[in-house]
CSV table of C-alpha atoms and ligand atoms in Angstrom, one decimal:
chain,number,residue,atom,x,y,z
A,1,UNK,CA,22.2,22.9,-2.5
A,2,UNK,CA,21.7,26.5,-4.2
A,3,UNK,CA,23.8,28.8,-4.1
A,4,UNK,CA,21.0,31.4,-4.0
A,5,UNK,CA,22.0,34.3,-1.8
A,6,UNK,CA,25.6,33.2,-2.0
A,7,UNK,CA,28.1,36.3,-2.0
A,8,UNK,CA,30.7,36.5,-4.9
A,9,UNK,CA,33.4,38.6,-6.1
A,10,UNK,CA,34.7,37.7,-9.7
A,11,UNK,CA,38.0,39.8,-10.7
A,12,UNK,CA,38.3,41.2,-14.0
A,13,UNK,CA,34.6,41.1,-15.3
A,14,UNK,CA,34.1,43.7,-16.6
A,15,UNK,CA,35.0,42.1,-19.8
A,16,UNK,CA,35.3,38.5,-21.6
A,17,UNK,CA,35.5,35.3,-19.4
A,18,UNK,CA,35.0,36.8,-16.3
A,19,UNK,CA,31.8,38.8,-16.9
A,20,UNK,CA,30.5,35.6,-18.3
A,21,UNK,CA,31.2,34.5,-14.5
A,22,UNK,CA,29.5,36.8,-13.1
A,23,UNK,CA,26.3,37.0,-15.4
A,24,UNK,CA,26.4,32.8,-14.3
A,25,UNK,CA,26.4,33.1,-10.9
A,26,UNK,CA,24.1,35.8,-11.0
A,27,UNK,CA,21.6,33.8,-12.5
A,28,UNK,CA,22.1,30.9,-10.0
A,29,UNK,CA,21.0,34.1,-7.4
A,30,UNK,CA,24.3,34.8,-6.1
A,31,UNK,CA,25.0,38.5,-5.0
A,32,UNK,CA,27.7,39.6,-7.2
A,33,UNK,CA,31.0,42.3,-6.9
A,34,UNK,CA,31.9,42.8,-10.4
A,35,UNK,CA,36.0,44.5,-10.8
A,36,UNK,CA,37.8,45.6,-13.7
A,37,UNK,CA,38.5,48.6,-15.9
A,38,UNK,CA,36.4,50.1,-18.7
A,39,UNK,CA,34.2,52.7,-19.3
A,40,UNK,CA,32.6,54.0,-16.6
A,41,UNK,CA,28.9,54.2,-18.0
A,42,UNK,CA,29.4,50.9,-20.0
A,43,UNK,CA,30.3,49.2,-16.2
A,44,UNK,CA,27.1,50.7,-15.1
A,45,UNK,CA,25.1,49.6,-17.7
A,46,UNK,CA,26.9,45.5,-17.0
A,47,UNK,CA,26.2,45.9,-13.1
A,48,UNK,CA,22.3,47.3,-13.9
A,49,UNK,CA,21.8,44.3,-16.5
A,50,UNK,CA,23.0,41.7,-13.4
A,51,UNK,CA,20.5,43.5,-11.2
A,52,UNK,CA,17.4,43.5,-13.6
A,53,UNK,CA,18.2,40.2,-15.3
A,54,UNK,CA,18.8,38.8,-12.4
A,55,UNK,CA,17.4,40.2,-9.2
A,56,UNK,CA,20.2,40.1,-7.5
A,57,UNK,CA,22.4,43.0,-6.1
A,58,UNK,CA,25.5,43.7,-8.0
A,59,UNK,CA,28.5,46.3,-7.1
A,60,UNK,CA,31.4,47.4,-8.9
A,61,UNK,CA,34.6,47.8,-7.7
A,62,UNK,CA,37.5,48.9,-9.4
A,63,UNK,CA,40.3,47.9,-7.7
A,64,UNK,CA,43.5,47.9,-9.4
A,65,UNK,CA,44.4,44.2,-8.5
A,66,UNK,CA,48.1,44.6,-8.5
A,67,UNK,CA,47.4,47.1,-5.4
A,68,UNK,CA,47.1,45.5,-2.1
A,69,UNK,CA,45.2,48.0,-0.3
A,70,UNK,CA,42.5,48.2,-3.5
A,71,UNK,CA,41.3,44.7,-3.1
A,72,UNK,CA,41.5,44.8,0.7
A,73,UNK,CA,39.3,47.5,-0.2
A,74,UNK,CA,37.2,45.8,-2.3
A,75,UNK,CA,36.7,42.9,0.2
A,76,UNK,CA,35.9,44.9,3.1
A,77,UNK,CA,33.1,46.6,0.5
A,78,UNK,CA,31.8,43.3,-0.4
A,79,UNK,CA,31.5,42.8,3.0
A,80,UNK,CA,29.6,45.2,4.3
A,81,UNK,CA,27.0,45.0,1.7
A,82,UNK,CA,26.5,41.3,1.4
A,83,UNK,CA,27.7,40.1,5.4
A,84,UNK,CA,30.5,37.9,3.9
A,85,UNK,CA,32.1,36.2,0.8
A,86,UNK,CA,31.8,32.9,-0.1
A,87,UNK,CA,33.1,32.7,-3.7
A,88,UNK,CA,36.2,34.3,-4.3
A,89,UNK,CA,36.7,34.1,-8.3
A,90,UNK,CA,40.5,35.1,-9.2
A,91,UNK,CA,39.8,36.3,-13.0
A,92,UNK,CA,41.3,39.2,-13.6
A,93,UNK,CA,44.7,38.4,-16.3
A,94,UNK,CA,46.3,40.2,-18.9
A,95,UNK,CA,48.8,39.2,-21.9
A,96,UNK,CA,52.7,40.2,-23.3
A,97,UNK,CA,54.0,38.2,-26.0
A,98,UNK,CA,58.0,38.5,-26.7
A,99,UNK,CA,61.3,36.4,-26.6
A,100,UNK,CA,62.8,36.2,-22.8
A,101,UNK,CA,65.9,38.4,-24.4
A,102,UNK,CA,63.7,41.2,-25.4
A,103,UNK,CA,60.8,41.0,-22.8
A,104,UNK,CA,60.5,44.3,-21.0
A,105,UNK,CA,60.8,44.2,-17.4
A,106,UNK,CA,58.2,46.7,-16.7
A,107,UNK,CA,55.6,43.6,-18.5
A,108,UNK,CA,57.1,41.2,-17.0
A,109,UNK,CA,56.2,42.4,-13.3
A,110,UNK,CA,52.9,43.9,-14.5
A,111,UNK,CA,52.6,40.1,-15.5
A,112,UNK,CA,53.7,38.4,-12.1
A,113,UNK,CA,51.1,41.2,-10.3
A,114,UNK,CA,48.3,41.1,-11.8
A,115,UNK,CA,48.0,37.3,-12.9
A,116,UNK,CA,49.4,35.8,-10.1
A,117,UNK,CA,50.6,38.0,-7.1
A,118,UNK,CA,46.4,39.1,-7.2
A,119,UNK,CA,45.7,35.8,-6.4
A,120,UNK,CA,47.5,35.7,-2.9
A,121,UNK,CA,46.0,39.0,-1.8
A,122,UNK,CA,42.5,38.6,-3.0
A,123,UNK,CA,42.7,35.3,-1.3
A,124,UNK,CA,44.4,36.1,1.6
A,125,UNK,CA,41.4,38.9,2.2
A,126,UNK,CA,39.0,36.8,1.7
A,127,UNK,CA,40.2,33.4,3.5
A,128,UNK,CA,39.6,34.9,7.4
A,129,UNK,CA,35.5,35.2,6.3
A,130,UNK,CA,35.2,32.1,4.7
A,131,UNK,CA,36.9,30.4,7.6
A,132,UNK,CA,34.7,31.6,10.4
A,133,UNK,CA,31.7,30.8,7.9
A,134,UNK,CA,33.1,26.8,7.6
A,135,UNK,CA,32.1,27.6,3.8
A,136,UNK,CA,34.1,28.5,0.5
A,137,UNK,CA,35.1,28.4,-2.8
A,138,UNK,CA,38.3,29.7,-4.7
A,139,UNK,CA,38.2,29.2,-8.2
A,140,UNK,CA,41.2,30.5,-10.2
A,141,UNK,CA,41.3,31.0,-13.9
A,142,UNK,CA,44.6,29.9,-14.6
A,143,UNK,CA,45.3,28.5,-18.8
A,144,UNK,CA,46.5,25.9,-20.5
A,145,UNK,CA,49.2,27.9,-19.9
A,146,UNK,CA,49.1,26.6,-16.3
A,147,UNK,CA,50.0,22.8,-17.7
A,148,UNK,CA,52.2,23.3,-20.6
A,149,UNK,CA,53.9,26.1,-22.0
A,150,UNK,CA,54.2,28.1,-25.5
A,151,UNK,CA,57.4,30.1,-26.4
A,152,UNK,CA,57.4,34.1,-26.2
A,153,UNK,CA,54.7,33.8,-23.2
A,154,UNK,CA,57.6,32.9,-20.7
A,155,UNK,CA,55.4,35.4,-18.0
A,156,UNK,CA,51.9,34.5,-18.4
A,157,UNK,CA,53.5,30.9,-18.5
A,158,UNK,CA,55.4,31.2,-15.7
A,159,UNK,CA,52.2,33.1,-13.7
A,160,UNK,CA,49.7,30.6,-14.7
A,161,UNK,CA,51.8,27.6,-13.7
A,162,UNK,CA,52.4,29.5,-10.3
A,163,UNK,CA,48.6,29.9,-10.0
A,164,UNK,CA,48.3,26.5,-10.6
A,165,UNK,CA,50.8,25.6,-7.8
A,166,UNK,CA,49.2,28.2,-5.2
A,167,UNK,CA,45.7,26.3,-5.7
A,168,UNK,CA,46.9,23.1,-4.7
A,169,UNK,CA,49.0,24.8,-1.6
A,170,UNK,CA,45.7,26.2,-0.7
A,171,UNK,CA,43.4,23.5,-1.0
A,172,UNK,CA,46.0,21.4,1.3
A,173,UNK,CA,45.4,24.0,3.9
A,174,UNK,CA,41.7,24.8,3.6
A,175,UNK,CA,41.0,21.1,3.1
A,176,UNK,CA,39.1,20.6,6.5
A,177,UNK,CA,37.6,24.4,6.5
A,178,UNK,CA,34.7,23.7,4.0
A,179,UNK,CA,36.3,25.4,1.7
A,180,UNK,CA,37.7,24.1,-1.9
A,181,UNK,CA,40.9,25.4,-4.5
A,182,UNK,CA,40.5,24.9,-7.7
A,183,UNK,CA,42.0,26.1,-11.3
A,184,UNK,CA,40.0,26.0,-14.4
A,185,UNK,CA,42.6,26.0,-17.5
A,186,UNK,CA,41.3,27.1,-20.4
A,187,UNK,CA,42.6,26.6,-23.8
A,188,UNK,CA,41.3,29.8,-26.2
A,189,UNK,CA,38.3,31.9,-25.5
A,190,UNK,CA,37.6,34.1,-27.9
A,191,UNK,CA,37.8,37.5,-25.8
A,192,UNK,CA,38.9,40.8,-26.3
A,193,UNK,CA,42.2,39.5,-24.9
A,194,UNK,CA,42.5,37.0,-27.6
A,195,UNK,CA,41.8,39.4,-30.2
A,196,UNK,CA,44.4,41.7,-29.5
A,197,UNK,CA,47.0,38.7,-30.3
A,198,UNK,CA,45.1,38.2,-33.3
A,199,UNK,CA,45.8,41.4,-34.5
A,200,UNK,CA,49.5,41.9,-33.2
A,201,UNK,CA,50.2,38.5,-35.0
A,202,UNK,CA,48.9,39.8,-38.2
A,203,UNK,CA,50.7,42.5,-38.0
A,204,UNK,CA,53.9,40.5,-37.1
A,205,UNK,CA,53.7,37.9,-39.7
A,206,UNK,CA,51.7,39.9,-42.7
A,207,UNK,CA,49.1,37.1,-42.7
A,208,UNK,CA,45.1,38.1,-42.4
A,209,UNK,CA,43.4,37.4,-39.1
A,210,UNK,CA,41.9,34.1,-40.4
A,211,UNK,CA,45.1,32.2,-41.1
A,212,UNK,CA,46.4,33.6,-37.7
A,213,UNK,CA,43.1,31.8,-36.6
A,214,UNK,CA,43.6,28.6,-38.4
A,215,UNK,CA,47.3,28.3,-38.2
A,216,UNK,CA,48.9,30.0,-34.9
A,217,UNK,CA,45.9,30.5,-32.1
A,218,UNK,CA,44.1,27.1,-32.6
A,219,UNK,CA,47.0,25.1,-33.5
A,220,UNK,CA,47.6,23.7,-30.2
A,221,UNK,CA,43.7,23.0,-29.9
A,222,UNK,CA,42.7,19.8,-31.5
A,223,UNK,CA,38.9,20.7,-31.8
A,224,UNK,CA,40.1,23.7,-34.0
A,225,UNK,CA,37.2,25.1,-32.2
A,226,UNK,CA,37.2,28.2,-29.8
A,227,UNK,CA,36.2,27.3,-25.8
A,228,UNK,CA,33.3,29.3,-25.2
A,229,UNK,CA,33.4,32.1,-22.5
A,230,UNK,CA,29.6,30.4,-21.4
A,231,UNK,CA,31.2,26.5,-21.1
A,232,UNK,CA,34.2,28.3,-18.5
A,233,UNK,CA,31.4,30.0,-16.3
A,234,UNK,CA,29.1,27.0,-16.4
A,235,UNK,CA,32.4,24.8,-14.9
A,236,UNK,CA,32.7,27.5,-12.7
A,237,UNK,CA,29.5,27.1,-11.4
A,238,UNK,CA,30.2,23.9,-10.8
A,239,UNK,CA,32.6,23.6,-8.8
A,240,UNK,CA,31.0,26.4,-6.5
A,241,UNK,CA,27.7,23.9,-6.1
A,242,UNK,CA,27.7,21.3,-3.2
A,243,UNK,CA,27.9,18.3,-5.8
A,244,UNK,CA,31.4,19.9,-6.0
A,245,UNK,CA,32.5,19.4,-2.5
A,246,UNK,CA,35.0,16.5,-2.8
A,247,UNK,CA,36.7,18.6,-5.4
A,248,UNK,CA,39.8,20.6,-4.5
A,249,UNK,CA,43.2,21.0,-5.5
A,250,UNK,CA,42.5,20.0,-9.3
A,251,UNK,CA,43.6,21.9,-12.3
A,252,UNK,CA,40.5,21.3,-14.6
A,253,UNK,CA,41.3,21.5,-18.2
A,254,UNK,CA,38.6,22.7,-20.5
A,255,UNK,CA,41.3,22.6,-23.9
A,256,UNK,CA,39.4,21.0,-26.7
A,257,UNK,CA,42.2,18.4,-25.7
A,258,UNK,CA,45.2,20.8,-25.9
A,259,UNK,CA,47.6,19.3,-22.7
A,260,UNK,CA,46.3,15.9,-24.1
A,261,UNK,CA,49.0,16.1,-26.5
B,1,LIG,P1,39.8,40.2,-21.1
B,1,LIG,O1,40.9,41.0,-21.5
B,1,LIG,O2,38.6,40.1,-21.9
B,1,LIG,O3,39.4,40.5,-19.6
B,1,LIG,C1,40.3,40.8,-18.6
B,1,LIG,C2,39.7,41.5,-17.4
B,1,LIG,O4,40.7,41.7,-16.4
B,1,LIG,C3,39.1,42.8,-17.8
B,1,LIG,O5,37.9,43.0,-17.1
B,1,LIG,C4,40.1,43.8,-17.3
B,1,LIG,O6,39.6,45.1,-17.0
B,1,LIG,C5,40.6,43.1,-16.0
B,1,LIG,N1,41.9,43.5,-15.5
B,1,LIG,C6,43.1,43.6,-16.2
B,1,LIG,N2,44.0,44.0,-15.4
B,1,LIG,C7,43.4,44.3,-14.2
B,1,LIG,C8,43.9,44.8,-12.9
B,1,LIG,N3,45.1,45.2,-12.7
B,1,LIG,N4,43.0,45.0,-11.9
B,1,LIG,C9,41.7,44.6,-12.1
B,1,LIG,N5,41.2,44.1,-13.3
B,1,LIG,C10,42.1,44.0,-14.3
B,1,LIG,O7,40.5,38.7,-20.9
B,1,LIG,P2,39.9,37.2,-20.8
B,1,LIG,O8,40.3,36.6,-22.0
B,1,LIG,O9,38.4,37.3,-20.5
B,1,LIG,O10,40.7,36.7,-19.6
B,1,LIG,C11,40.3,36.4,-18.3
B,1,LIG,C12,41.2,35.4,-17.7
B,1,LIG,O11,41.1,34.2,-18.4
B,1,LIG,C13,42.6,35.8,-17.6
B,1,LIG,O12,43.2,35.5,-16.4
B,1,LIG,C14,43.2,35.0,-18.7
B,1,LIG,O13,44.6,34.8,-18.5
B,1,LIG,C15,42.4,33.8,-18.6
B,1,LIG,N6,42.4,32.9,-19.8
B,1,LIG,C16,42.0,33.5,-21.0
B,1,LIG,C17,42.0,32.7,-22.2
B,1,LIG,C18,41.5,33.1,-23.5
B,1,LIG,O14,41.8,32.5,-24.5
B,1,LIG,N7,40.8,34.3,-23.6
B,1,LIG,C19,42.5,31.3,-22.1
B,1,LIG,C20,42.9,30.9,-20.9
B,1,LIG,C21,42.9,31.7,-19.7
């Protein structure tokens, strides 16, 4: 089955992993609600490229997805230009690194909101539609960090593995609906998010970017090789496609064999 025609919203694409979503699915001819922050005329230029590279339509939205009213914004939107959603993508994520004795508490529950609590509310706006259409997919981008943990990332640990446990609770429910739950858990994408610990860790330890490279980010990674942002949205693709169907619940690891360890 194509997905041609298919209606998607993909959080946080404005930037890294989940603009390479959205460029994916566009190209497999699904309609497209791109969301995140940036620069106004730069988003414009993203949303225009889907359009014209793609021929499909494409919106931006920029709801703050820590703000409950914003997405169900966002949602209704989506759903007035495109007649429903079928493809919910749960993207958006951000990044704090610091010992649990020292972590702010204003990061920590920026943290919870936006890497996890989003993921109720966008689903929860977008589940009545896909019901009543017998048809959906949720894919969440949840991490490595999802499966196993690394120290001074006790938040996006503790998100991620709660994102992990909200897809299976889902699936279980949505499992005779048409509709499938699943997590993708990347090891590290180079992205803009991943650069910034490059830097703070250079900083931190007085080592150039390339040993942080070598010896702290792909440690855990046994291919020593960065996932690529096009190998996450290809999966993703994937498990929106009907050869897909039987696939729900899972926590899909694309690591380079990380949680094999
Ligand atoms: P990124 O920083 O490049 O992009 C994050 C996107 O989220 C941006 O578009 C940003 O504007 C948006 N965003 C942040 N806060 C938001 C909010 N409150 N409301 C709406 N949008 C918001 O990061 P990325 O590396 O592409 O990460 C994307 C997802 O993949 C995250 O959930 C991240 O945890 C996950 N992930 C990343 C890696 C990696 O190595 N880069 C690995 C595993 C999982």
């Amino acid at each position: 089955m194509s997905l041609k025609g298919k209606a998607a919203i993909v959080t946080g694409s404005t930037s890294g992993i989940g603009h390479g979503i959205a460029e994916a699915l566009a190209k497999e001819g699904v309609n497209v609600v791109i969301n995140g922050f940036g620069d106004a005329a730069e988003i414009e230029k993203l949303r225009a490229a889907l359009e014209s590279d793609y021929g499909v339509k494409a919106l931006y939205h920029g709801a703050d997805v820590t703000k409950t009213e914003e997405i169900n914004d966002m949602v209704s939107k989506a759903t007035a230009a495109f007649g429903r959603v079928d493809i919910l993508v749960n993207n958006a994520g951000i990044q704090f690194v610091s010992p649990v004795d020292q972590f702010p508490e204003a990061k920590w529950d920026a943290i919870i909101a936006t890497n996890l609590s989003s993921v109720f509310h966008c689903t929860k706006a977008v589940l009545p539609g896909m019901k009543a259409a017998k048809w959906g997919r949720v894919v969440n981008i949840a991490s490595a960090h999802g499966l196993v943990a690394s120290p001074n990332k006790s938040a996006y640990v503790a998100a991620k593995h709660g994102v992990v446990g909200f897809t299976k609770s889902l699936a279980l429910e949505t499992a005779r609906e048409g509709i499938t739950a699943n997590s993708i858990c990347p090891g590290y994408v180079m992205t803009p998010l991943v650069q910034g610990q490059i830097k703070d860790q250079a900083k931190a330890n007085n080592i150039p970017e390339n040993e942080v490279i070598e010896k702290v980010i792909l440690e855990p990674q046994p291919t020593k090789e960065f996932i690529e942002i096009a190998d996450v949205a290809a999966l993703t693709v994937y498990l929106c496609g009907d050869a897909a169907r039987g696939i729900t619940g899972t926590a899909l690891s694309i690591d380079g064999g990380w949680t094999a360890k």
